[in-house]
PDB file of C-alpha atoms in Angstrom:
ATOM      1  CA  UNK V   1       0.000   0.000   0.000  1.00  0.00           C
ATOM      2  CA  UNK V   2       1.256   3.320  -0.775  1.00  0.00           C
ATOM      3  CA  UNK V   3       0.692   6.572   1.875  1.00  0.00           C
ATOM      4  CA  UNK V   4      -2.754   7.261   0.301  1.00  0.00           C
ATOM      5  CA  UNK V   5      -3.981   3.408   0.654  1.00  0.00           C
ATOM      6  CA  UNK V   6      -3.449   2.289  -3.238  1.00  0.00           C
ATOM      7  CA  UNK V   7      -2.624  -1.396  -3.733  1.00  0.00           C
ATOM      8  CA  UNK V   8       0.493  -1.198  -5.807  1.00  0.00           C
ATOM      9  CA  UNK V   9       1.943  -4.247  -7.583  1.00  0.00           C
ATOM     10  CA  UNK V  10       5.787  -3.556  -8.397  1.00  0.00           C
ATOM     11  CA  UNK V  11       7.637  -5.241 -11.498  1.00  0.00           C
ATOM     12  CA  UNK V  12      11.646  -4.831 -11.656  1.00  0.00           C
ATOM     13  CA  UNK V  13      12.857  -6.610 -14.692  1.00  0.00           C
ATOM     14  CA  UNK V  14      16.531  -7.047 -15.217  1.00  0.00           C
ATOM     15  CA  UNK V  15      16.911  -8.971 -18.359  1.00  0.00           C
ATOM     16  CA  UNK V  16      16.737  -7.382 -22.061  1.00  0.00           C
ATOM     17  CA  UNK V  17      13.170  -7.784 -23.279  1.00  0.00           C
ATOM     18  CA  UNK V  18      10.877  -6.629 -26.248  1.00  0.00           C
ATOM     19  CA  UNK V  19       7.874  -5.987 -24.568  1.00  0.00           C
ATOM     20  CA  UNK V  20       5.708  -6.388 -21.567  1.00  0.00           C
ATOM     21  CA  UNK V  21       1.895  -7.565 -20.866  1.00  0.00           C
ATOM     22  CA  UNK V  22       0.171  -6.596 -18.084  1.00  0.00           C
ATOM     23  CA  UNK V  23      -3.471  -8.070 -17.888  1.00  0.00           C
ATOM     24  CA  UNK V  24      -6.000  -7.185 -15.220  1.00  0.00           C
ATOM     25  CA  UNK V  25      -9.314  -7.539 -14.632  1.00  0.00           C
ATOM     26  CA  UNK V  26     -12.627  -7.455 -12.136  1.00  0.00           C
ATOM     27  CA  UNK V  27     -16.145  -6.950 -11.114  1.00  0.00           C
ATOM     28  CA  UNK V  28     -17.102  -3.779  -9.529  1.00  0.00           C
ATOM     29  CA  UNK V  29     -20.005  -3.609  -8.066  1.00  0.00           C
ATOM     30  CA  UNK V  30     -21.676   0.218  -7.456  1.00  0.00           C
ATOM     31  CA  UNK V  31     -24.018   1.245  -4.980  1.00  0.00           C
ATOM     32  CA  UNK V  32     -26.036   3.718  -7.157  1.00  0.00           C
ATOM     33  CA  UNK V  33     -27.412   5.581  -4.553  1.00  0.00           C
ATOM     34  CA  UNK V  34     -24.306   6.375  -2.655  1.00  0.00           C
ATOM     35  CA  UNK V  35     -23.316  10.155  -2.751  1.00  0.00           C
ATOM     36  CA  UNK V  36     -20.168  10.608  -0.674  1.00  0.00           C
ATOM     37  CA  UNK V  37     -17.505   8.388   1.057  1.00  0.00           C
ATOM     38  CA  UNK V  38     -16.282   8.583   4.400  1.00  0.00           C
ATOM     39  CA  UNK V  39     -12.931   7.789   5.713  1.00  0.00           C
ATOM     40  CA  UNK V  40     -11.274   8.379   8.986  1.00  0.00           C
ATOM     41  CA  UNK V  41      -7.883   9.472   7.856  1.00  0.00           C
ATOM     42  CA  UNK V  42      -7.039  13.411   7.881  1.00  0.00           C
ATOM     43  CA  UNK V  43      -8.085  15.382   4.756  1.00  0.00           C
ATOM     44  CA  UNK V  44      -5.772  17.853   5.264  1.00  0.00           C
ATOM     45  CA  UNK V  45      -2.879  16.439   2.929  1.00  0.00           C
ATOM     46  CA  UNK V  46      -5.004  16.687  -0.045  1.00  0.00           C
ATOM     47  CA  UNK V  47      -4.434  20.771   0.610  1.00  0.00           C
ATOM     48  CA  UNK V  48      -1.404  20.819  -0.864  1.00  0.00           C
ATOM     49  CA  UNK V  49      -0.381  21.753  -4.315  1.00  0.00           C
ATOM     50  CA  UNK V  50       1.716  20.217  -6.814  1.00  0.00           C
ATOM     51  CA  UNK V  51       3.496  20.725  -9.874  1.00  0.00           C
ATOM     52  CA  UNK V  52       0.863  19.657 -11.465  1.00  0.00           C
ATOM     53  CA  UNK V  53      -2.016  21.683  -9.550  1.00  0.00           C
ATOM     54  CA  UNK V  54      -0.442  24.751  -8.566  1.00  0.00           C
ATOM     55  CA  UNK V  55      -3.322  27.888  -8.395  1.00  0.00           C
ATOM     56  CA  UNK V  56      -1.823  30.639 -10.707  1.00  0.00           C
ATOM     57  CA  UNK V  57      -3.309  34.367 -10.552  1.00  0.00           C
ATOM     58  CA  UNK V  58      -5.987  32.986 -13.138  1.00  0.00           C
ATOM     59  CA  UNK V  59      -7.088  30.034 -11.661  1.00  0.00           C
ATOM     60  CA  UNK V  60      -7.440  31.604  -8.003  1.00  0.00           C
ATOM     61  CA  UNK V  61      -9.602  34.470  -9.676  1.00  0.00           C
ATOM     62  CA  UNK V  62     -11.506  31.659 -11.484  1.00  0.00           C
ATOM     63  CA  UNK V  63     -12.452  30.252  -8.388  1.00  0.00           C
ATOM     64  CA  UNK V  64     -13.299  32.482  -6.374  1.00  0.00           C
ATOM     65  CA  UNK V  65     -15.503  34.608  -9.243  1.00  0.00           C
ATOM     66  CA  UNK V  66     -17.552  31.372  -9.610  1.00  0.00           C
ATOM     67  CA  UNK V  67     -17.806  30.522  -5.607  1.00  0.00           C
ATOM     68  CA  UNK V  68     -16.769  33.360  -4.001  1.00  0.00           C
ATOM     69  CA  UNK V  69     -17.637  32.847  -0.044  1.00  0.00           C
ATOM     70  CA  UNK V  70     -19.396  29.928  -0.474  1.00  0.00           C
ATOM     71  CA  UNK V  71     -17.681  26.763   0.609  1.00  0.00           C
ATOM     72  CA  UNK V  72     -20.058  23.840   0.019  1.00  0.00           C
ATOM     73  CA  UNK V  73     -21.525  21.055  -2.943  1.00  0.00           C
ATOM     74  CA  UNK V  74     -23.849  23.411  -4.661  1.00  0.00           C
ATOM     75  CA  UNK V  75     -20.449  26.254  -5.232  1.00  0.00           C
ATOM     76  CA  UNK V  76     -18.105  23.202  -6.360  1.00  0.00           C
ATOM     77  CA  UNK V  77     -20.919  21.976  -9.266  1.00  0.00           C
ATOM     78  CA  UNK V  78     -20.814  25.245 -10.675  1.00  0.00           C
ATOM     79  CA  UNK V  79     -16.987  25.352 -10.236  1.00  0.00           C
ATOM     80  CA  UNK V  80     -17.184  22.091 -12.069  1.00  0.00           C
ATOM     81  CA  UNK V  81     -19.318  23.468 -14.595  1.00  0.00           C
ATOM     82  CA  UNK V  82     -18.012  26.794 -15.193  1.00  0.00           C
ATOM     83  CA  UNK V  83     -14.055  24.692 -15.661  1.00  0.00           C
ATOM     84  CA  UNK V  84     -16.449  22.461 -18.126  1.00  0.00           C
ATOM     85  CA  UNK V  85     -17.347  25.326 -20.230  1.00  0.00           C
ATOM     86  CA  UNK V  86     -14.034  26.981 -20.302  1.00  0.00           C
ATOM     87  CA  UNK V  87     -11.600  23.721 -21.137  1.00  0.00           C
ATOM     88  CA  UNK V  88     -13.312  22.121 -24.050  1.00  0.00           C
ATOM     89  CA  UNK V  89     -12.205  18.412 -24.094  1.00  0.00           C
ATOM     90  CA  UNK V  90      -9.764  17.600 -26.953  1.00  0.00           C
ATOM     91  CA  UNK V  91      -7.877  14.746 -27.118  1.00  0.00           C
ATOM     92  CA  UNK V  92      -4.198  15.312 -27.759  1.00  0.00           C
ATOM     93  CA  UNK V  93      -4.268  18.637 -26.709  1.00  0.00           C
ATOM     94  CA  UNK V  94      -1.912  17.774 -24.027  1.00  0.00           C
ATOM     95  CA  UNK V  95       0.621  15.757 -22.287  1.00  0.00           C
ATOM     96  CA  UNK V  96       0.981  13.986 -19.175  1.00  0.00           C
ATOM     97  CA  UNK V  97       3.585  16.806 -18.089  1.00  0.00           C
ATOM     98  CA  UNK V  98       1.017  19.851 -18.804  1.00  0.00           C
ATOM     99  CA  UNK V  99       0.174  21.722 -15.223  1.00  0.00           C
ATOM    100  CA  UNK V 100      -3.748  22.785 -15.130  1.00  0.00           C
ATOM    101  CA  UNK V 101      -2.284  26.694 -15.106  1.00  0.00           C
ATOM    102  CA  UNK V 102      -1.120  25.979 -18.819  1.00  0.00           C
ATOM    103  CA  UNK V 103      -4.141  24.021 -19.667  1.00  0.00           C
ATOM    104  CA  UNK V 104      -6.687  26.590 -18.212  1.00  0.00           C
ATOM    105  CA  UNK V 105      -4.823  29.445 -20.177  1.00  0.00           C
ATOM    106  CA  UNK V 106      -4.748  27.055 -23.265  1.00  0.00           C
ATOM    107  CA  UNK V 107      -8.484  26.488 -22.671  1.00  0.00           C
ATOM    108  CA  UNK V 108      -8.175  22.344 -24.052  1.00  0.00           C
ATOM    109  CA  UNK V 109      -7.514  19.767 -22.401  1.00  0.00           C
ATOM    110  CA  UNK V 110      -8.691  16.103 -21.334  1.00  0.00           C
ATOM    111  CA  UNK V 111     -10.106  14.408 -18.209  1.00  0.00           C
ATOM    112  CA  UNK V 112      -6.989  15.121 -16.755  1.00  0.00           C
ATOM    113  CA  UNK V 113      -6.827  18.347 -17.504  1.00  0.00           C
ATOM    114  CA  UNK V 114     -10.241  19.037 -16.227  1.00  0.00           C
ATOM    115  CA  UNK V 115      -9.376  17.242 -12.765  1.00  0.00           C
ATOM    116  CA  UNK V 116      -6.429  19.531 -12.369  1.00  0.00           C
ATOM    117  CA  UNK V 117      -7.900  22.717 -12.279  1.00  0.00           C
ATOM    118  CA  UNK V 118     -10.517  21.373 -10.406  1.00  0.00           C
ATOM    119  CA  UNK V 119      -8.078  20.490  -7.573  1.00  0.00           C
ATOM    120  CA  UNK V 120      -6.173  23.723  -8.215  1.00  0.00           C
ATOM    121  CA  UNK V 121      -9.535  25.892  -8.314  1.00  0.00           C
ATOM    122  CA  UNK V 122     -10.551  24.109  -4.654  1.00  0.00           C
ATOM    123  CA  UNK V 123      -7.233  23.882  -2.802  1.00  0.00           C
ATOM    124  CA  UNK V 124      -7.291  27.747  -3.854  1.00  0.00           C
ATOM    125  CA  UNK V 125     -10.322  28.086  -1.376  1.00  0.00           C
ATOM    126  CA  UNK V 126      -9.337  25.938   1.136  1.00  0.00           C
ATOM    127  CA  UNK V 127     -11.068  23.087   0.322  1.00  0.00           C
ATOM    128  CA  UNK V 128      -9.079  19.529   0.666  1.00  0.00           C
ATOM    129  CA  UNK V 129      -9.076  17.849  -3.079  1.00  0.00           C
ATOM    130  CA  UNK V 130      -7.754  14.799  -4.258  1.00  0.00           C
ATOM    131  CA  UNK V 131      -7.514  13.265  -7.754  1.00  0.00           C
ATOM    132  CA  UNK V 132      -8.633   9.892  -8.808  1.00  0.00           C
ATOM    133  CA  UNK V 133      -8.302   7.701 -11.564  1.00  0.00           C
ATOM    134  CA  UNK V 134     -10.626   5.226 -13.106  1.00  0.00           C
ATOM    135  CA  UNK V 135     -12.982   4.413 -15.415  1.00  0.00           C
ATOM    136  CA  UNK V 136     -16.200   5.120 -16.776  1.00  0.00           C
ATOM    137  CA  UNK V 137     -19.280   2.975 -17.944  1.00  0.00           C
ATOM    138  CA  UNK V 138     -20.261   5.192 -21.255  1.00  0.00           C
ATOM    139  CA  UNK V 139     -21.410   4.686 -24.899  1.00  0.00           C
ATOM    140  CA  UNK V 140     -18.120   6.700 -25.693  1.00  0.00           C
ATOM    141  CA  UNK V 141     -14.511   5.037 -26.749  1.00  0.00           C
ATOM    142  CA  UNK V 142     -13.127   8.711 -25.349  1.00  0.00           C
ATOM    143  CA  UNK V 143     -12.379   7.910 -21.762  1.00  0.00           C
ATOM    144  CA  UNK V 144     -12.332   3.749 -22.115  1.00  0.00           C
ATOM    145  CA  UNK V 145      -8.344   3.950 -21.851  1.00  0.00           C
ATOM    146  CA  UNK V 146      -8.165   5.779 -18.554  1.00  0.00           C
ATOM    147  CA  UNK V 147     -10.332   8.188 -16.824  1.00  0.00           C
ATOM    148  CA  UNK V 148      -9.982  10.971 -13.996  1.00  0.00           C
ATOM    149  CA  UNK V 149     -12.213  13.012 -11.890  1.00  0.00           C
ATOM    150  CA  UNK V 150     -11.700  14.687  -8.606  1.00  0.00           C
ATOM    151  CA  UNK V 151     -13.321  14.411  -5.002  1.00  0.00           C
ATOM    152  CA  UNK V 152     -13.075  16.892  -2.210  1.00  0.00           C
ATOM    153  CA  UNK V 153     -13.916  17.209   1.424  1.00  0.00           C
ATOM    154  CA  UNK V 154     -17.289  18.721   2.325  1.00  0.00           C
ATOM    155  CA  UNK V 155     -18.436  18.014   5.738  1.00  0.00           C
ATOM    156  CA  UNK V 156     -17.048  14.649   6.995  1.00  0.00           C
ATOM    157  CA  UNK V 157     -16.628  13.175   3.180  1.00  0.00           C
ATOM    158  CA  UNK V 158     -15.290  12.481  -0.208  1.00  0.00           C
ATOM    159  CA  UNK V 159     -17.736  14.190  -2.712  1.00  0.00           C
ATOM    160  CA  UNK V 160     -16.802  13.460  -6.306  1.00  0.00           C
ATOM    161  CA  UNK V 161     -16.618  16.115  -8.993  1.00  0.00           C
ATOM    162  CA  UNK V 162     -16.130  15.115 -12.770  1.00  0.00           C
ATOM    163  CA  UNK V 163     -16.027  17.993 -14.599  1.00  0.00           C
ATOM    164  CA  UNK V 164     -15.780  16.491 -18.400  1.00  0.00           C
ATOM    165  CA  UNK V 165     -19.176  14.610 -17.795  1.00  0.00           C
ATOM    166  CA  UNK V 166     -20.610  17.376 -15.571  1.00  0.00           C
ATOM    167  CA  UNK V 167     -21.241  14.564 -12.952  1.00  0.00           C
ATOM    168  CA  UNK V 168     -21.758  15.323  -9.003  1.00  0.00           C
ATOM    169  CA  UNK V 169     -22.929  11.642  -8.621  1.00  0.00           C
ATOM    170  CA  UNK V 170     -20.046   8.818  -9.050  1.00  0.00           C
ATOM    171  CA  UNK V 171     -22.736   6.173 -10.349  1.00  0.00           C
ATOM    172  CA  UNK V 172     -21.144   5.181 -13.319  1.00  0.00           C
ATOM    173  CA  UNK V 173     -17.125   5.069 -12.078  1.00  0.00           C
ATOM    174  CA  UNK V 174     -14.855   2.647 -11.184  1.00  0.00           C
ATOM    175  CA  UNK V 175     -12.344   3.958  -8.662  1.00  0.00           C
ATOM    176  CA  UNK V 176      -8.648   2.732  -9.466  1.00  0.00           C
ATOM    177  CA  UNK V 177      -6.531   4.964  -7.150  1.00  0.00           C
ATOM    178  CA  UNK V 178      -6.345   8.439  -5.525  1.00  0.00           C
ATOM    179  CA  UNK V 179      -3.572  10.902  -5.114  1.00  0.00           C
ATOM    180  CA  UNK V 180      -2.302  14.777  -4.946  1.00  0.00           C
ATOM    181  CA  UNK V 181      -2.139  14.597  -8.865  1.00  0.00           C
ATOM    182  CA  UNK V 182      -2.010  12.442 -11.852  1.00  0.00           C
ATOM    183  CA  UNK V 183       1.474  11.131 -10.926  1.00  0.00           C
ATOM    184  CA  UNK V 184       0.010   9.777  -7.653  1.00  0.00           C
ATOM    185  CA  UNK V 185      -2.986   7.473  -9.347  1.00  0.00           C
ATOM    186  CA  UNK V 186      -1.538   6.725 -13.407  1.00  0.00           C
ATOM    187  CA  UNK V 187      -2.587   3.007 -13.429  1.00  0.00           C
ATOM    188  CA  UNK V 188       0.845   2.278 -14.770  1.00  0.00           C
ATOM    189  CA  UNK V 189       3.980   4.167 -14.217  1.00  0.00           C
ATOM    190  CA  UNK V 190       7.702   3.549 -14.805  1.00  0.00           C
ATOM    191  CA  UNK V 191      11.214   4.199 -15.592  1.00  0.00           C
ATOM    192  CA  UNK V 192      14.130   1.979 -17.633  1.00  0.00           C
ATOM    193  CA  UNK V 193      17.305   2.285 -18.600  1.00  0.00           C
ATOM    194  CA  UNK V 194      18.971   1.676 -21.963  1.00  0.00           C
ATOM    195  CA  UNK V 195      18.485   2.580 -25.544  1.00  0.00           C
ATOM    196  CA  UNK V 196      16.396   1.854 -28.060  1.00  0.00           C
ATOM    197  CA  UNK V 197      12.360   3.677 -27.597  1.00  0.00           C
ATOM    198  CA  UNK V 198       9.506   2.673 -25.855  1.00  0.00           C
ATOM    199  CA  UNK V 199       5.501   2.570 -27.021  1.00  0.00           C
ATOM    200  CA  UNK V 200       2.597   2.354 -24.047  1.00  0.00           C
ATOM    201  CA  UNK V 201      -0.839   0.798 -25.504  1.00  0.00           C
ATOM    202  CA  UNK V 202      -4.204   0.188 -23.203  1.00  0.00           C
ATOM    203  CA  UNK V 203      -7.510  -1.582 -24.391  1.00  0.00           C
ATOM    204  CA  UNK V 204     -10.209  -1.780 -22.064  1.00  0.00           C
ATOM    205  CA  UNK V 205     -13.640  -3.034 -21.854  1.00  0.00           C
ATOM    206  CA  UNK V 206     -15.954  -1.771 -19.269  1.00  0.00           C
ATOM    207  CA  UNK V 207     -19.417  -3.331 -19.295  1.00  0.00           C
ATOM    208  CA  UNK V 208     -22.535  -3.796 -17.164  1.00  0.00           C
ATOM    209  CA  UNK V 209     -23.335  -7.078 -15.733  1.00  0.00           C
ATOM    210  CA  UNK V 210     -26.669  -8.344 -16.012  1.00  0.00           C
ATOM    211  CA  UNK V 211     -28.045  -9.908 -13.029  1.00  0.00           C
ATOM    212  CA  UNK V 212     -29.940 -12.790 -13.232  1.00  0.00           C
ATOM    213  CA  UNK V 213     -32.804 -13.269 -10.480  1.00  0.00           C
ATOM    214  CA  UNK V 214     -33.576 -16.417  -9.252  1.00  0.00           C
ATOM    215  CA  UNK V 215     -36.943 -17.778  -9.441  1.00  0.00           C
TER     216      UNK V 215
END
């Protein structure tokens, strides 16, 4: 487990190879109805920035012009709203490396994108904000490959916040891992040494299971 309570499964290979697998998969069950999650463990370190989620000048103003005192759900849906309408989703717009100051003033981005000025926009105002990777149930082959939203701390709980799908409610998400930023939660992450180059693919299938009742 790492300081935030992901499982992590660690591969060290020392022999010349071509290529690696790595095959996964599950059953997830969701309880529909479930708003928030509750955890015992101190909020508080999800207050810090990052690299990747430091407030600029813009972002701060951002965030406070679309919440300004108020500190609750109802201010962070229109936070997630307003970022919504101001990053328009494009894939390849950016790179793993891009902070959510450079993609807020570029005005694309992707899921990731979206969740980092989320987290930047809340930490701003106090609010504790983590980010969490996934997937998604959806019609759409966009976010099949790896999805992100954010949750933050409103009294007591974990309230999530996805601001490409405008969702408040996490009924359709699989949680993978959480984390200060996108480093924290990638659902594969590495480093090698040695020539030659290196290509990363993912293919994934999310589907609902039908249950069959008894009779």
């Amino acid at each position: 487990l790492d300081p935030y309570g992901n499982i992590l499964h660690v591969l060290t290979m020392d022999e010349p190879h071509e290529s690696i697998v790595i095959g996964a998969s599950g059953q997830v069950e969701i309880d529909v109805l479930r708003e928030c999650e509750h955890e015992r463990q101190s909020a508080l370190p999800f207050l810090r920035f990052t690299r990747l989620t430091e407030a600029d000048a813009a972002l701060r103003g951002f965030a406070q012009q679309h919440c300004k005192q108020r500190r609750d759900r109802g201010a962070l849906i229109d936070l997630m709203h307003a970022l919504h309408g101001h990053i328009s989703y494009l894939t390849g717009s950016t790179a793993v490396e891009t902070s959510a100051a450079e993609a807020f003033a570029g005005q694309q981005g992707v899921c990731q994108d979206h969740a980092h000025a989320f987290l930047a926009c809340a930490r701003s105002l106090g609010i504790p904000a983590r980010y969490v990777s996934g997937y998604l149930l959806t019609d759409s082959d966009d976010h099949l490959a790896s999805h992100a939203w954010a949750e933050a701390w409103l009294d007591g709980a974990w309230y999530s916040f996805d601001v490409t799908n405008c969702l408040a409610k996490p009924e359709r998400h699989l949680k993978l891992a959480i984390g200060l930023d996108y480093l924290d939660a990638c659902p594969v992450r590495g480093m090698r040494r040695g020539g030659g180059t290196e290509q990363m693919h993912a293919l994934v299938e999310v589907s609902p299971q039908l249950k069959v009742q008894k009779q």
